[in-house]
Coordinates of N, CA, C and O in Angstrom, one line a residue:
M26 N -13.2 43.4 -162.5 CA -13.1 42.1 -161.9 C -11.7 41.8 -161.5 O -11.5 41.1 -160.5
M27 N -10.7 42.4 -162.1 CA -9.3 42.1 -161.8 C -8.9 42.9 -160.6 O -8.0 42.5 -159.8
K28 N -9.6 44.0 -160.3 CA -9.2 44.9 -159.2 C -9.2 44.2 -157.8 O -8.3 44.3 -157.0
P29 N -10.3 43.4 -157.5 CA -10.3 42.7 -156.2 C -9.1 41.8 -156.0 O -8.6 41.6 -154.9
T30 N -8.7 41.1 -157.1 CA -7.6 40.2 -157.0 C -6.3 40.9 -156.7 O -5.5 40.5 -155.9
I31 N -6.1 42.0 -157.3 CA -4.9 42.8 -157.1 C -4.9 43.4 -155.7 O -3.9 43.3 -155.0
T32 N -6.1 43.8 -155.2 CA -6.2 44.3 -153.8 C -5.9 43.2 -152.8 O -5.2 43.4 -151.8
K33 N -6.4 42.0 -153.0 CA -6.2 40.9 -152.2 C -4.7 40.5 -152.2 O -4.1 40.2 -151.1
T34 N -4.1 40.5 -153.3 CA -2.7 40.2 -153.4 C -1.8 41.2 -152.7 O -0.9 40.8 -151.9
K35 N -2.1 42.5 -152.8 CA -1.4 43.5 -152.1 C -1.6 43.4 -150.6 O -0.7 43.5 -149.8
Y36 N -2.8 43.1 -150.2 CA -3.1 42.9 -148.7 C -2.3 41.7 -148.2 O -1.7 41.8 -147.1
C37 N -2.3 40.6 -148.9 CA -1.5 39.4 -148.5 C 0.0 39.6 -148.4 O 0.6 39.3 -147.5
L38 N 0.5 40.3 -149.5 CA 1.9 40.5 -149.5 C 2.3 41.5 -148.4 O 3.3 41.3 -147.7
A39 N 1.5 42.5 -148.2 CA 1.8 43.5 -147.1 C 1.7 42.8 -145.8 O 2.6 43.1 -144.9
S40 N 0.8 41.9 -145.5 CA 0.7 41.2 -144.3 C 1.9 40.3 -144.1 O 2.4 40.2 -143.0
L41 N 2.4 39.6 -145.1 CA 3.5 38.8 -145.0 C 4.8 39.6 -144.7 O 5.6 39.2 -143.8
F42 N 5.0 40.7 -145.4 CA 6.2 41.5 -145.2 C 6.1 42.2 -143.8 O 7.2 42.3 -143.2
R43 N 4.9 42.5 -143.4 CA 4.8 43.1 -142.0 C 5.2 42.1 -141.0 O 5.7 42.4 -140.0
G44 N 4.8 40.8 -141.2 CA 5.1 39.7 -140.3 C 6.6 39.6 -140.2 O 7.2 39.4 -139.1
I45 N 7.3 39.7 -141.3 CA 8.8 39.6 -141.3 C 9.4 40.8 -140.6 O 10.3 40.8 -139.8
G46 N 8.7 42.0 -140.9 CA 9.2 43.2 -140.2 C 9.0 43.2 -138.7 O 9.8 43.8 -138.0
Q47 N 8.0 42.5 -138.3 CA 7.8 42.4 -136.8 C 8.9 41.7 -136.1 O 9.1 41.9 -134.9
V48 N 9.7 41.0 -136.8 CA 10.9 40.3 -136.2 C 11.8 41.4 -135.6 O 12.4 41.2 -134.5
I49 N 11.9 42.5 -136.3 CA 12.7 43.6 -135.8 C 11.9 44.8 -135.2 O 12.3 45.9 -135.2
L50 N 10.7 44.4 -134.8 CA 9.7 45.3 -134.2 C 9.3 46.5 -135.0 O 9.1 47.6 -134.5
Q51 N 9.1 46.2 -136.3 CA 8.7 47.2 -137.3 C 7.4 46.7 -137.9 O 7.4 45.7 -138.5
K52 N 6.3 47.5 -137.8 CA 5.1 47.2 -138.5 C 5.0 47.9 -139.8 O 4.2 48.7 -140.1
N53 N 6.0 47.5 -140.7 CA 6.2 48.2 -141.9 C 6.5 47.1 -143.0 O 7.5 46.4 -142.8
A54 N 5.8 47.1 -144.1 CA 6.0 46.1 -145.1 C 7.4 46.3 -145.8 O 8.1 45.3 -146.1
V55 N 7.8 47.6 -146.0 CA 9.0 47.8 -146.6 C 10.2 47.4 -145.7 O 11.2 46.8 -146.2
S56 N 10.1 47.6 -144.4 CA 11.1 47.1 -143.5 C 11.2 45.6 -143.5 O 12.3 45.1 -143.5
G57 N 10.1 45.0 -143.6 CA 10.1 43.5 -143.7 C 10.7 43.0 -145.0 O 11.5 42.0 -145.0
F58 N 10.4 43.7 -146.1 CA 11.1 43.3 -147.4 C 12.6 43.5 -147.3 O 13.3 42.6 -147.7
L59 N 13.0 44.6 -146.7 CA 14.4 44.9 -146.6 C 15.1 43.9 -145.7 O 16.2 43.4 -145.9
F60 N 14.5 43.5 -144.6 CA 15.0 42.5 -143.7 C 15.1 41.2 -144.4 O 16.1 40.5 -144.2
L61 N 14.1 40.8 -145.1 CA 14.1 39.5 -145.9 C 15.3 39.6 -146.9 O 16.0 38.6 -147.1
L62 N 15.4 40.7 -147.6 CA 16.5 40.8 -148.5 C 17.9 40.7 -147.8 O 18.8 40.0 -148.4
G63 N 18.0 41.2 -146.6 CA 19.2 41.1 -145.9 C 19.5 39.6 -145.5 O 20.6 39.1 -145.6
I64 N 18.4 38.9 -145.1 CA 18.6 37.5 -144.8 C 19.0 36.7 -146.1 O 19.9 35.9 -146.0
A65 N 18.4 37.1 -147.2 CA 18.7 36.4 -148.5 C 20.2 36.6 -148.9 O 20.8 35.7 -149.5
V66 N 20.7 37.8 -148.6 CA 22.1 38.1 -149.0 C 23.0 37.2 -148.2 O 24.0 36.7 -148.7
N67 N 22.6 36.9 -146.9 CA 23.4 36.0 -146.1 C 23.2 34.6 -146.4 O 24.1 33.8 -146.6
S68 N 21.9 34.2 -146.6 CA 21.6 32.8 -146.9 C 20.2 32.7 -147.5 O 19.2 33.0 -146.9
V69 N 20.2 32.3 -148.8 CA 19.0 32.1 -149.5 C 18.1 31.0 -148.8 O 16.9 31.2 -148.7
T70 N 18.8 30.0 -148.3 CA 18.0 28.9 -147.6 C 17.3 29.5 -146.4 O 16.1 29.1 -146.2
M71 N 17.9 30.3 -145.6 CA 17.2 30.9 -144.4 C 16.1 31.8 -144.9 O 15.1 31.9 -144.2
A72 N 16.3 32.5 -146.0 CA 15.2 33.4 -146.5 C 14.0 32.6 -146.9 O 12.9 32.9 -146.6
V73 N 14.3 31.4 -147.5 CA 13.2 30.5 -147.9 C 12.5 30.0 -146.7 O 11.2 29.9 -146.6
G74 N 13.2 29.7 -145.7 CA 12.6 29.3 -144.4 C 11.7 30.3 -143.8 O 10.7 30.1 -143.3
A75 N 12.2 31.6 -143.8 CA 11.4 32.7 -143.3 C 10.2 32.9 -144.1 O 9.1 33.1 -143.5
I76 N 10.2 32.8 -145.4 CA 9.1 33.0 -146.2 C 8.1 31.8 -145.9 O 6.9 32.1 -145.8
L77 N 8.6 30.6 -145.9 CA 7.7 29.5 -145.6 C 7.0 29.6 -144.2 O 5.8 29.5 -144.1
G78 N 7.8 30.0 -143.2 CA 7.2 30.1 -141.9 C 6.2 31.2 -141.8 O 5.1 31.1 -141.2
V79 N 6.5 32.4 -142.4 CA 5.5 33.5 -142.3 C 4.2 33.2 -143.1 O 3.1 33.6 -142.7
I80 N 4.4 32.5 -144.3 CA 3.2 32.1 -145.0 C 2.3 31.2 -144.3 O 1.1 31.3 -144.2
I81 N 2.9 30.1 -143.7 CA 2.1 29.2 -142.9 C 1.5 29.8 -141.7 O 0.3 29.6 -141.5
A82 N 2.2 30.6 -140.9 CA 1.6 31.2 -139.7 C 0.5 32.2 -140.1 O -0.5 32.2 -139.5
T83 N 0.7 33.0 -141.1 CA -0.3 34.0 -141.5 C -1.5 33.3 -142.0 O -2.6 33.7 -141.7
S84 N -1.3 32.3 -142.8 CA -2.4 31.6 -143.4 C -3.2 30.9 -142.3 O -4.5 30.8 -142.3
C85 N -2.5 30.3 -141.4 CA -3.2 29.6 -140.2 C -4.1 30.6 -139.5 O -5.2 30.3 -139.1
A86 N -3.5 31.8 -139.2 CA -4.3 32.8 -138.5 C -5.6 33.2 -139.3 O -6.6 33.4 -138.7
G87 N -5.4 33.3 -140.6 CA -6.6 33.6 -141.4 C -7.6 32.5 -141.5 O -8.8 32.7 -141.4
I88 N -7.1 31.2 -141.6 CA -8.0 30.1 -141.6 C -8.8 30.0 -140.3 O -10.0 29.6 -140.2
L89 N -8.2 30.3 -139.2 CA -8.8 30.2 -137.8 C -9.6 31.5 -137.5 O -10.1 31.6 -136.4
H90 N -9.7 32.4 -138.5 CA -10.6 33.6 -138.4 C -10.1 34.5 -137.2 O -11.0 35.0 -136.5
Y91 N -8.8 34.6 -137.0 CA -8.3 35.6 -136.0 C -8.5 37.0 -136.5 O -8.8 37.2 -137.7
P92 N -8.5 38.0 -135.7 CA -8.8 39.3 -136.1 C -7.9 39.8 -137.3 O -6.7 39.7 -137.3
N93 N -8.6 40.3 -138.3 CA -7.9 40.7 -139.5 C -6.9 41.8 -139.3 O -5.8 41.9 -139.9
K94 N -7.2 42.7 -138.3 CA -6.3 43.8 -138.0 C -4.9 43.3 -137.5 O -3.9 43.7 -137.9
E95 N -5.0 42.3 -136.6 CA -3.8 41.7 -136.1 C -3.0 40.9 -137.1 O -1.8 40.9 -137.1
I96 N -3.8 40.2 -138.0 CA -3.1 39.5 -139.1 C -2.4 40.5 -140.0 O -1.3 40.3 -140.4
E97 N -3.1 41.6 -140.4 CA -2.5 42.6 -141.2 C -1.3 43.3 -140.6 O -0.4 43.6 -141.4
E98 N -1.3 43.4 -139.3 CA -0.1 44.0 -138.7 C 1.1 43.0 -138.6 O 2.1 43.4 -138.1
G99 N 0.9 41.8 -138.9 CA 2.0 40.8 -138.9 C 2.2 40.1 -137.6 O 3.2 39.5 -137.3
L100 N 1.3 40.3 -136.7 CA 1.5 39.8 -135.3 C 1.5 38.3 -135.2 O 2.0 37.7 -134.2
F101 N 1.0 37.6 -136.2 CA 1.0 36.1 -136.2 C 2.1 35.5 -137.0 O 2.5 34.4 -136.9
G102 N 2.7 36.3 -137.9 CA 3.6 35.8 -138.9 C 5.1 35.8 -138.4 O 5.9 35.0 -138.9
Y103 N 5.4 36.7 -137.5 CA 6.8 36.9 -137.2 C 7.4 35.7 -136.5 O 8.6 35.3 -136.8
N104 N 6.7 35.0 -135.7 CA 7.2 33.8 -135.0 C 7.4 32.7 -136.0 O 8.4 31.9 -135.9
G105 N 6.5 32.6 -137.0 CA 6.7 31.6 -138.0 C 8.0 31.9 -138.9 O 8.7 30.9 -139.2
A106 N 8.2 33.1 -139.1 CA 9.4 33.5 -139.9 C 10.7 33.1 -139.1 O 11.6 32.6 -139.6
L107 N 10.6 33.4 -137.8 CA 11.8 33.0 -136.9 C 12.0 31.5 -136.9 O 13.1 31.0 -136.9
I108 N 10.9 30.7 -136.8 CA 11.0 29.3 -136.8 C 11.6 28.8 -138.1 O 12.5 27.9 -138.1
G109 N 11.2 29.4 -139.2 CA 11.8 29.0 -140.5 C 13.3 29.3 -140.6 O 14.1 28.4 -141.1
I110 N 13.7 30.4 -140.1 CA 15.1 30.8 -140.1 C 15.9 29.9 -139.2 O 16.9 29.3 -139.7
V111 N 15.4 29.6 -138.0 CA 16.2 28.8 -137.1 C 16.3 27.4 -137.6 O 17.3 26.7 -137.4
M112 N 15.2 26.8 -138.1 CA 15.2 25.4 -138.5 C 16.3 25.2 -139.6 O 17.0 24.2 -139.6
F113 N 16.3 26.2 -140.6 CA 17.3 26.0 -141.7 C 18.7 26.4 -141.3 O 19.6 26.1 -141.9
L114 N 18.8 27.2 -140.2 CA 20.1 27.5 -139.6 C 20.7 26.3 -139.0 O 21.9 25.9 -139.1
L115 N 19.9 25.6 -138.2 CA 20.4 24.4 -137.4 C 20.4 23.1 -138.1 O 21.2 22.2 -137.8
Y116 N 19.5 22.9 -139.1 CA 19.4 21.6 -139.7 C 19.4 21.8 -141.2 O 18.9 22.8 -141.8
A117 N 19.9 20.9 -142.0 CA 19.9 20.9 -143.4 C 18.4 20.8 -143.9 O 17.6 20.1 -143.4
P118 N 18.1 21.5 -145.0 CA 16.8 21.4 -145.6 C 16.5 20.0 -146.0 O 17.3 19.3 -146.6
S119 N 15.3 19.6 -145.6 CA 14.8 18.2 -145.9 C 13.3 18.2 -145.7 O 12.8 19.2 -145.2
P120 N 12.6 17.2 -146.2 CA 11.2 17.1 -145.9 C 10.8 17.2 -144.4 O 9.9 17.8 -144.1
L121 N 11.7 16.5 -143.6 CA 11.4 16.6 -142.2 C 11.5 18.0 -141.6 O 10.7 18.5 -140.8
T122 N 12.5 18.7 -142.1 CA 12.7 20.1 -141.6 C 11.6 21.0 -142.1 O 11.1 21.8 -141.3
V123 N 11.1 20.8 -143.3 CA 9.9 21.6 -143.8 C 8.7 21.2 -142.9 O 8.0 22.1 -142.5
C124 N 8.5 20.0 -142.6 CA 7.4 19.6 -141.7 C 7.5 20.2 -140.4 O 6.5 20.7 -139.8
L125 N 8.7 20.3 -139.8 CA 8.9 20.9 -138.5 C 8.6 22.4 -138.6 O 8.1 23.0 -137.6
I126 N 9.0 23.0 -139.7 CA 8.6 24.5 -139.8 C 7.1 24.7 -139.9 O 6.6 25.6 -139.2
I127 N 6.5 23.8 -140.6 CA 5.0 23.9 -140.7 C 4.3 23.7 -139.3 O 3.5 24.5 -138.9
I128 N 4.7 22.7 -138.6 CA 4.2 22.4 -137.3 C 4.5 23.5 -136.3 O 3.6 24.0 -135.6
G129 N 5.8 23.9 -136.3 CA 6.2 25.0 -135.4 C 5.5 26.3 -135.7 O 5.1 27.0 -134.8
S130 N 5.3 26.6 -137.0 CA 4.6 27.9 -137.3 C 3.1 27.8 -136.9 O 2.6 28.8 -136.4
I131 N 2.5 26.7 -137.1 CA 1.1 26.6 -136.6 C 1.0 26.7 -135.1 O 0.1 27.3 -134.6
L132 N 1.9 26.0 -134.4 CA 1.9 26.0 -133.0 C 2.1 27.5 -132.4 O 1.5 27.9 -131.4
T133 N 3.0 28.2 -133.1 CA 3.2 29.6 -132.6 C 2.0 30.5 -132.7 O 1.7 31.3 -131.8
V134 N 1.2 30.2 -133.8 CA -0.1 31.0 -133.9 C -1.0 30.6 -132.8 O -1.7 31.5 -132.2
L135 N -1.2 29.4 -132.5 CA -2.1 28.9 -131.4 C -1.6 29.5 -130.1 O -2.4 29.9 -129.3
I136 N -0.3 29.4 -129.8 CA 0.2 29.9 -128.5 C 0.1 31.4 -128.4 O -0.4 31.9 -127.3
I137 N 0.4 32.1 -129.4 CA 0.2 33.6 -129.4 C -1.2 34.0 -129.1 O -1.5 34.8 -128.3
R138 N -2.1 33.3 -129.8 CA -3.5 33.7 -129.6 C -4.0 33.3 -128.2 O -4.7 34.1 -127.6
F139 N -3.5 32.2 -127.7 CA -3.9 31.8 -126.3 C -3.3 32.8 -125.3 O -4.0 33.3 -124.4
L140 N -2.1 33.2 -125.5 CA -1.4 34.2 -124.6 C -2.1 35.6 -124.6 O -2.1 36.3 -123.6
R141 N -2.6 35.9 -125.8 CA -3.2 37.2 -126.0 C -4.6 37.3 -125.3 O -5.1 38.3 -125.0
T142 N -5.2 36.1 -125.0 CA -6.5 36.1 -124.4 C -6.4 36.0 -122.9 O -7.4 36.1 -122.2
L143 N -5.2 35.8 -122.4 CA -5.1 35.8 -120.9 C -5.2 37.1 -120.3 O -5.0 38.1 -120.7

């Protein structure tokens, strides 16, 4: 019974790290982890923004039942990660900034999906 939970957790973490890895055009969870580690060395705040953005964007794509293969490859998460990094780079962390990351991450998922259907 514990095995499916572990498998789902690995799938989710791999998808999130691949989303961060896609920022540097790498569909690799290890590259994404190392990139996130590099961001954290520079600024823990920006790393938190990247994590928040990629989680929101990837979750939104899952909730909207977008193709699992594209979610697993991180194609919907990387823009959310970038939104999170930029928002905390330009503005001090606050509830408003977090809301902007959430809204921006959701919008990127919708825009990417729309553009991929053209």
